[in-house]
Amino acid sequence: MTRRQHFLSEMLENIRLPYEAKWDGPAAGGEFRNQVEEEYFQQFVDNTEPQAVILDLACGDGRHTLRVAERVGEVVGLDLSHNSLAKAKKKCSVRDNVTFTHGSIFQLPFRPNTFDGIWFSEAFEYVPPDKRRILLSSLNNVLKDSGILYMSVETWQSPSIITSLKQLWTDFRLFCYWKFIKRKPLLWGEFLYYSPVKRINWSGWHYHVHTSKRTLCKLLDECGFAIEKINLSDDYIYVLCCKASG
């Protein structure tokens, strides 16, 4: 195992641990981060048939799973955290068209052409730069022809140039600290930030990756997706795309 492979193995565990910790705050109840995300949700479900089968990838505690299940035929939620899945199952117990699977987004346990759509919210920031194409290609593989993909992707960019430059500078300093002082085998975009004890009973350095809008568009195109709509808001890139024909 190379240093990079060993590091990524450690980071996968680093990503999982906060979600396995006890959460002292109130459970999320199907809310969206902002109006932009809610508008994307409406467009996502409006572009699916009533009998559609949807994958809620990295579903977390099911805050979006329940909302999607109210509008489509079947929803499959997948997450790496047993704790989050337990919360999601409880939240979605009122629905009989939802099933949950424990697993990694990097090893999807689904056959090709299984889903009419994939809802992938606030988890691409855990995808290492050298794993992005593999992941997006696997999503394309499990989507049916003309299937749709929604993603919200954390970024250093903002509609404000000044805000963007400030966040980029913060990212750069964190990257340099972990790359050159702590000697971690990072790729550009990766960093670790300190997460203090707040609503969860866990604290420590947490792995993250920021993606630029240009990079995301290039990746989606290379992996067989056609972008239908894309917006930048509140430190996130919101994008709705479909599986390209041919």
Short mmCIF file of C-alpha atoms in Angstrom, two decimals:
data_model
loop_
_atom_site.label_atom_id
_atom_site.label_comp_id
_atom_site.label_asym_id
_atom_site.label_seq_id
_atom_site.Cartn_x
_atom_site.Cartn_y
_atom_site.Cartn_z
CA MET A 1 0.00 0.00 0.00
CA THR A 2 1.40 3.40 -0.99
CA ARG A 3 1.49 6.42 1.34
CA ARG A 4 -1.38 7.91 -0.64
CA GLN A 5 -3.49 4.76 -0.37
CA HIS A 6 -2.81 4.51 3.36
CA PHE A 7 -3.75 8.17 3.81
CA LEU A 8 -7.04 7.74 1.92
CA SER A 9 -7.88 4.69 4.03
CA GLU A 10 -7.36 6.78 7.17
CA MET A 11 -9.44 9.62 5.75
CA LEU A 12 -12.37 7.30 4.98
CA GLU A 13 -12.49 6.47 8.68
CA ASN A 14 -11.98 10.14 9.52
CA ILE A 15 -15.06 11.03 7.45
CA ARG A 16 -17.21 8.36 9.08
CA LEU A 17 -16.43 8.98 12.77
CA PRO A 18 -18.31 12.28 13.30
CA TYR A 19 -21.47 10.72 11.89
CA GLU A 20 -21.21 7.75 14.23
CA ALA A 21 -20.93 10.05 17.26
CA LYS A 22 -23.86 10.93 19.47
CA TRP A 23 -25.79 13.89 18.11
CA ASP A 24 -27.10 16.15 20.83
CA GLY A 25 -28.97 18.55 18.56
CA PRO A 26 -32.46 18.19 17.09
CA ALA A 27 -32.84 15.85 14.15
CA ALA A 28 -33.08 17.40 10.73
CA GLY A 29 -36.61 17.29 9.39
CA GLY A 30 -36.41 17.28 5.62
CA GLU A 31 -35.25 20.88 5.33
CA PHE A 32 -33.08 22.29 2.58
CA ARG A 33 -29.96 24.39 2.99
CA ASN A 34 -31.52 27.34 1.19
CA GLN A 35 -34.11 28.34 -1.39
CA VAL A 36 -31.75 27.47 -4.23
CA GLU A 37 -31.54 23.85 -3.11
CA GLU A 38 -35.31 23.68 -2.68
CA GLU A 39 -35.77 24.96 -6.23
CA TYR A 40 -33.39 22.28 -7.49
CA PHE A 41 -35.36 19.67 -5.56
CA GLN A 42 -38.58 20.77 -7.24
CA GLN A 43 -36.97 20.58 -10.67
CA PHE A 44 -35.43 17.19 -9.83
CA VAL A 45 -38.75 15.59 -8.88
CA ASP A 46 -40.61 17.37 -11.69
CA ASN A 47 -38.23 15.65 -14.13
CA THR A 48 -38.97 12.17 -12.80
CA GLU A 49 -41.96 9.92 -13.40
CA PRO A 50 -44.28 9.02 -10.48
CA GLN A 51 -42.98 5.44 -10.59
CA ALA A 52 -39.30 6.46 -10.74
CA VAL A 53 -36.63 4.66 -8.70
CA ILE A 54 -34.25 7.14 -7.05
CA LEU A 55 -30.92 6.66 -5.25
CA ASP A 56 -30.30 9.02 -2.33
CA LEU A 57 -26.52 8.72 -2.27
CA ALA A 58 -24.85 9.46 1.08
CA CYS A 59 -28.35 9.91 2.47
CA GLY A 60 -27.24 10.75 6.02
CA ASP A 61 -30.11 10.91 8.48
CA GLY A 62 -32.70 10.83 5.70
CA ARG A 63 -33.61 14.51 5.71
CA HIS A 64 -33.98 14.49 1.92
CA THR A 65 -34.89 10.82 1.54
CA LEU A 66 -38.30 11.40 3.06
CA ARG A 67 -39.04 14.36 0.80
CA VAL A 68 -38.02 12.48 -2.34
CA ALA A 69 -40.07 9.43 -1.31
CA GLU A 70 -43.20 11.57 -1.19
CA ARG A 71 -42.86 12.29 -4.91
CA VAL A 72 -41.56 9.11 -6.57
CA GLY A 73 -42.22 5.40 -6.70
CA GLU A 74 -39.20 4.08 -4.78
CA VAL A 75 -36.15 5.47 -3.00
CA VAL A 76 -32.98 3.64 -2.01
CA GLY A 77 -30.81 5.40 0.56
CA LEU A 78 -27.12 4.50 0.88
CA ASP A 79 -24.74 5.72 3.58
CA LEU A 80 -21.50 4.65 5.26
CA SER A 81 -22.65 5.53 8.79
CA HIS A 82 -24.71 2.98 10.73
CA ASN A 83 -25.77 5.73 13.11
CA SER A 84 -27.07 7.94 10.31
CA LEU A 85 -28.89 5.03 8.70
CA ALA A 86 -30.64 4.22 11.97
CA LYS A 87 -31.91 7.81 12.13
CA ALA A 88 -32.94 7.71 8.49
CA LYS A 89 -34.89 4.48 8.94
CA LYS A 90 -36.73 5.96 11.91
CA LYS A 91 -37.50 9.17 10.05
CA CYS A 92 -38.77 7.34 6.97
CA SER A 93 -40.71 4.64 8.85
CA VAL A 94 -43.95 6.31 7.72
CA ARG A 95 -43.13 5.40 4.11
CA ASP A 96 -43.30 1.93 2.57
CA ASN A 97 -41.39 2.87 -0.58
CA VAL A 98 -37.99 3.45 1.05
CA THR A 99 -35.17 0.98 1.64
CA PHE A 100 -31.71 1.61 3.06
CA THR A 101 -28.34 0.05 2.31
CA HIS A 102 -25.11 0.34 4.27
CA GLY A 103 -22.19 0.93 1.97
CA SER A 104 -19.57 3.20 0.49
CA ILE A 105 -20.15 5.60 -2.39
CA PHE A 106 -16.93 4.20 -3.85
CA GLN A 107 -18.29 0.64 -4.05
CA LEU A 108 -21.89 0.90 -5.19
CA PRO A 109 -23.74 -2.42 -4.72
CA PHE A 110 -26.10 -1.82 -7.66
CA ARG A 111 -26.43 -3.19 -11.18
CA PRO A 112 -26.07 -0.99 -14.26
CA ASN A 113 -29.15 0.97 -15.38
CA THR A 114 -30.90 0.64 -12.01
CA PHE A 115 -31.99 4.20 -11.20
CA ASP A 116 -34.01 6.91 -12.90
CA GLY A 117 -32.30 9.55 -10.80
CA ILE A 118 -29.59 10.13 -8.18
CA TRP A 119 -29.82 12.73 -5.41
CA PHE A 120 -26.29 13.45 -4.13
CA SER A 121 -26.35 16.26 -1.58
CA GLU A 122 -23.39 17.67 0.38
CA ALA A 123 -21.05 14.70 0.16
CA PHE A 124 -18.83 15.34 -2.87
CA GLU A 125 -16.53 17.25 -0.50
CA TYR A 126 -15.49 13.84 0.85
CA VAL A 127 -14.40 12.55 -2.56
CA PRO A 128 -10.60 12.72 -3.08
CA PRO A 129 -9.51 14.43 -6.32
CA ASP A 130 -8.06 11.18 -7.68
CA LYS A 131 -11.34 9.32 -7.00
CA ARG A 132 -13.74 11.77 -8.64
CA ARG A 133 -13.78 10.32 -12.15
CA ILE A 134 -14.17 6.78 -10.82
CA LEU A 135 -17.13 7.85 -8.68
CA LEU A 136 -18.89 9.88 -11.36
CA SER A 137 -18.40 7.11 -13.92
CA SER A 138 -19.96 4.61 -11.50
CA LEU A 139 -22.94 6.96 -11.02
CA ASN A 140 -23.34 7.16 -14.78
CA ASN A 141 -23.23 3.37 -14.92
CA VAL A 142 -26.08 2.80 -12.43
CA LEU A 143 -28.28 5.47 -14.05
CA LYS A 144 -30.75 4.49 -16.74
CA ASP A 145 -30.53 6.17 -20.13
CA SER A 146 -31.53 9.84 -19.76
CA GLY A 147 -31.46 9.46 -15.97
CA ILE A 148 -30.85 12.61 -13.94
CA LEU A 149 -28.24 13.51 -11.34
CA TYR A 150 -28.44 16.28 -8.75
CA MET A 151 -25.34 17.35 -6.83
CA SER A 152 -24.53 20.04 -4.29
CA VAL A 153 -20.78 20.48 -4.12
CA GLU A 154 -18.87 22.49 -1.51
CA THR A 155 -16.54 25.06 -3.05
CA TRP A 156 -14.22 27.94 -2.25
CA GLN A 157 -16.03 29.99 -4.87
CA SER A 158 -18.73 32.56 -4.23
CA PRO A 159 -20.67 35.07 -6.33
CA SER A 160 -18.47 37.64 -4.57
CA ILE A 161 -14.90 37.78 -5.92
CA ILE A 162 -13.56 39.09 -2.61
CA THR A 163 -15.24 36.30 -0.63
CA SER A 164 -13.93 33.74 -3.11
CA LEU A 165 -10.36 34.98 -2.78
CA LYS A 166 -10.57 34.93 1.02
CA GLN A 167 -11.80 31.34 1.05
CA LEU A 168 -9.22 30.31 -1.54
CA TRP A 169 -6.49 31.80 0.65
CA THR A 170 -7.81 29.88 3.67
CA ASP A 171 -7.85 26.66 1.64
CA PHE A 172 -4.33 27.33 0.39
CA ARG A 173 -2.95 27.86 3.90
CA LEU A 174 -4.59 24.68 5.21
CA PHE A 175 -3.34 22.71 2.21
CA CYS A 176 0.23 23.96 2.69
CA TYR A 177 0.15 23.24 6.42
CA TRP A 178 -0.91 19.62 5.98
CA LYS A 179 1.12 19.04 2.81
CA PHE A 180 4.46 20.59 3.74
CA ILE A 181 4.53 20.82 7.55
CA LYS A 182 2.56 17.70 8.51
CA ARG A 183 3.88 15.89 5.41
CA LYS A 184 0.56 14.37 4.36
CA PRO A 185 0.31 13.14 0.74
CA LEU A 186 -2.37 15.65 -0.23
CA LEU A 187 -3.55 16.67 -3.68
CA TRP A 188 -4.63 20.24 -4.37
CA GLY A 189 -8.10 20.93 -2.98
CA GLU A 190 -7.70 18.61 0.01
CA PHE A 191 -7.32 19.89 3.55
CA LEU A 192 -8.23 19.10 7.13
CA TYR A 193 -10.01 21.50 9.44
CA TYR A 194 -10.65 21.30 13.16
CA SER A 195 -14.20 20.38 14.17
CA PRO A 196 -14.92 21.22 17.85
CA VAL A 197 -17.52 19.51 20.03
CA LYS A 198 -20.85 21.20 19.36
CA ARG A 199 -23.98 19.22 18.64
CA ILE A 200 -22.03 15.99 18.21
CA ASN A 201 -19.92 14.21 20.79
CA TRP A 202 -16.79 14.27 18.63
CA SER A 203 -13.94 16.63 17.92
CA GLY A 204 -10.87 16.46 15.74
CA TRP A 205 -9.40 17.20 12.35
CA HIS A 206 -11.91 16.50 9.60
CA TYR A 207 -11.06 15.75 5.94
CA HIS A 208 -12.53 17.94 3.20
CA VAL A 209 -12.09 18.72 -0.49
CA HIS A 210 -13.20 21.88 -2.27
CA THR A 211 -14.02 21.83 -5.98
CA SER A 212 -14.19 24.73 -8.41
CA LYS A 213 -17.12 25.19 -10.78
CA ARG A 214 -14.85 24.83 -13.80
CA THR A 215 -13.37 21.57 -12.50
CA LEU A 216 -16.80 20.14 -11.72
CA CYS A 217 -18.14 20.97 -15.19
CA LYS A 218 -15.12 19.33 -16.81
CA LEU A 219 -15.48 16.19 -14.69
CA LEU A 220 -19.19 15.82 -15.42
CA ASP A 221 -18.61 16.21 -19.15
CA GLU A 222 -15.78 13.66 -19.16
CA CYS A 223 -17.91 11.16 -17.23
CA GLY A 224 -20.88 11.27 -19.59
CA PHE A 225 -23.19 13.90 -18.10
CA ALA A 226 -24.86 16.87 -19.78
CA ILE A 227 -25.41 19.83 -17.47
CA GLU A 228 -28.92 21.27 -17.59
CA LYS A 229 -28.64 23.85 -14.81
CA ILE A 230 -25.87 25.08 -12.51
CA ASN A 231 -25.72 27.77 -9.82
CA LEU A 232 -23.27 29.08 -7.24
CA SER A 233 -24.73 30.02 -3.84
CA ASP A 234 -23.77 29.89 -0.15
CA ASP A 235 -20.39 28.19 -0.72
CA TYR A 236 -21.97 25.43 -2.79
CA ILE A 237 -22.26 24.59 -6.46
CA TYR A 238 -25.74 23.32 -7.29
CA VAL A 239 -25.99 21.31 -10.47
CA LEU A 240 -28.64 19.26 -12.23
CA CYS A 241 -27.55 17.12 -15.14
CA CYS A 242 -28.66 14.14 -17.17
CA LYS A 243 -26.93 11.07 -18.53
CA ALA A 244 -25.74 12.07 -21.98
CA SER A 245 -26.89 9.96 -24.90
CA GLY A 246 -24.24 8.06 -26.80
#
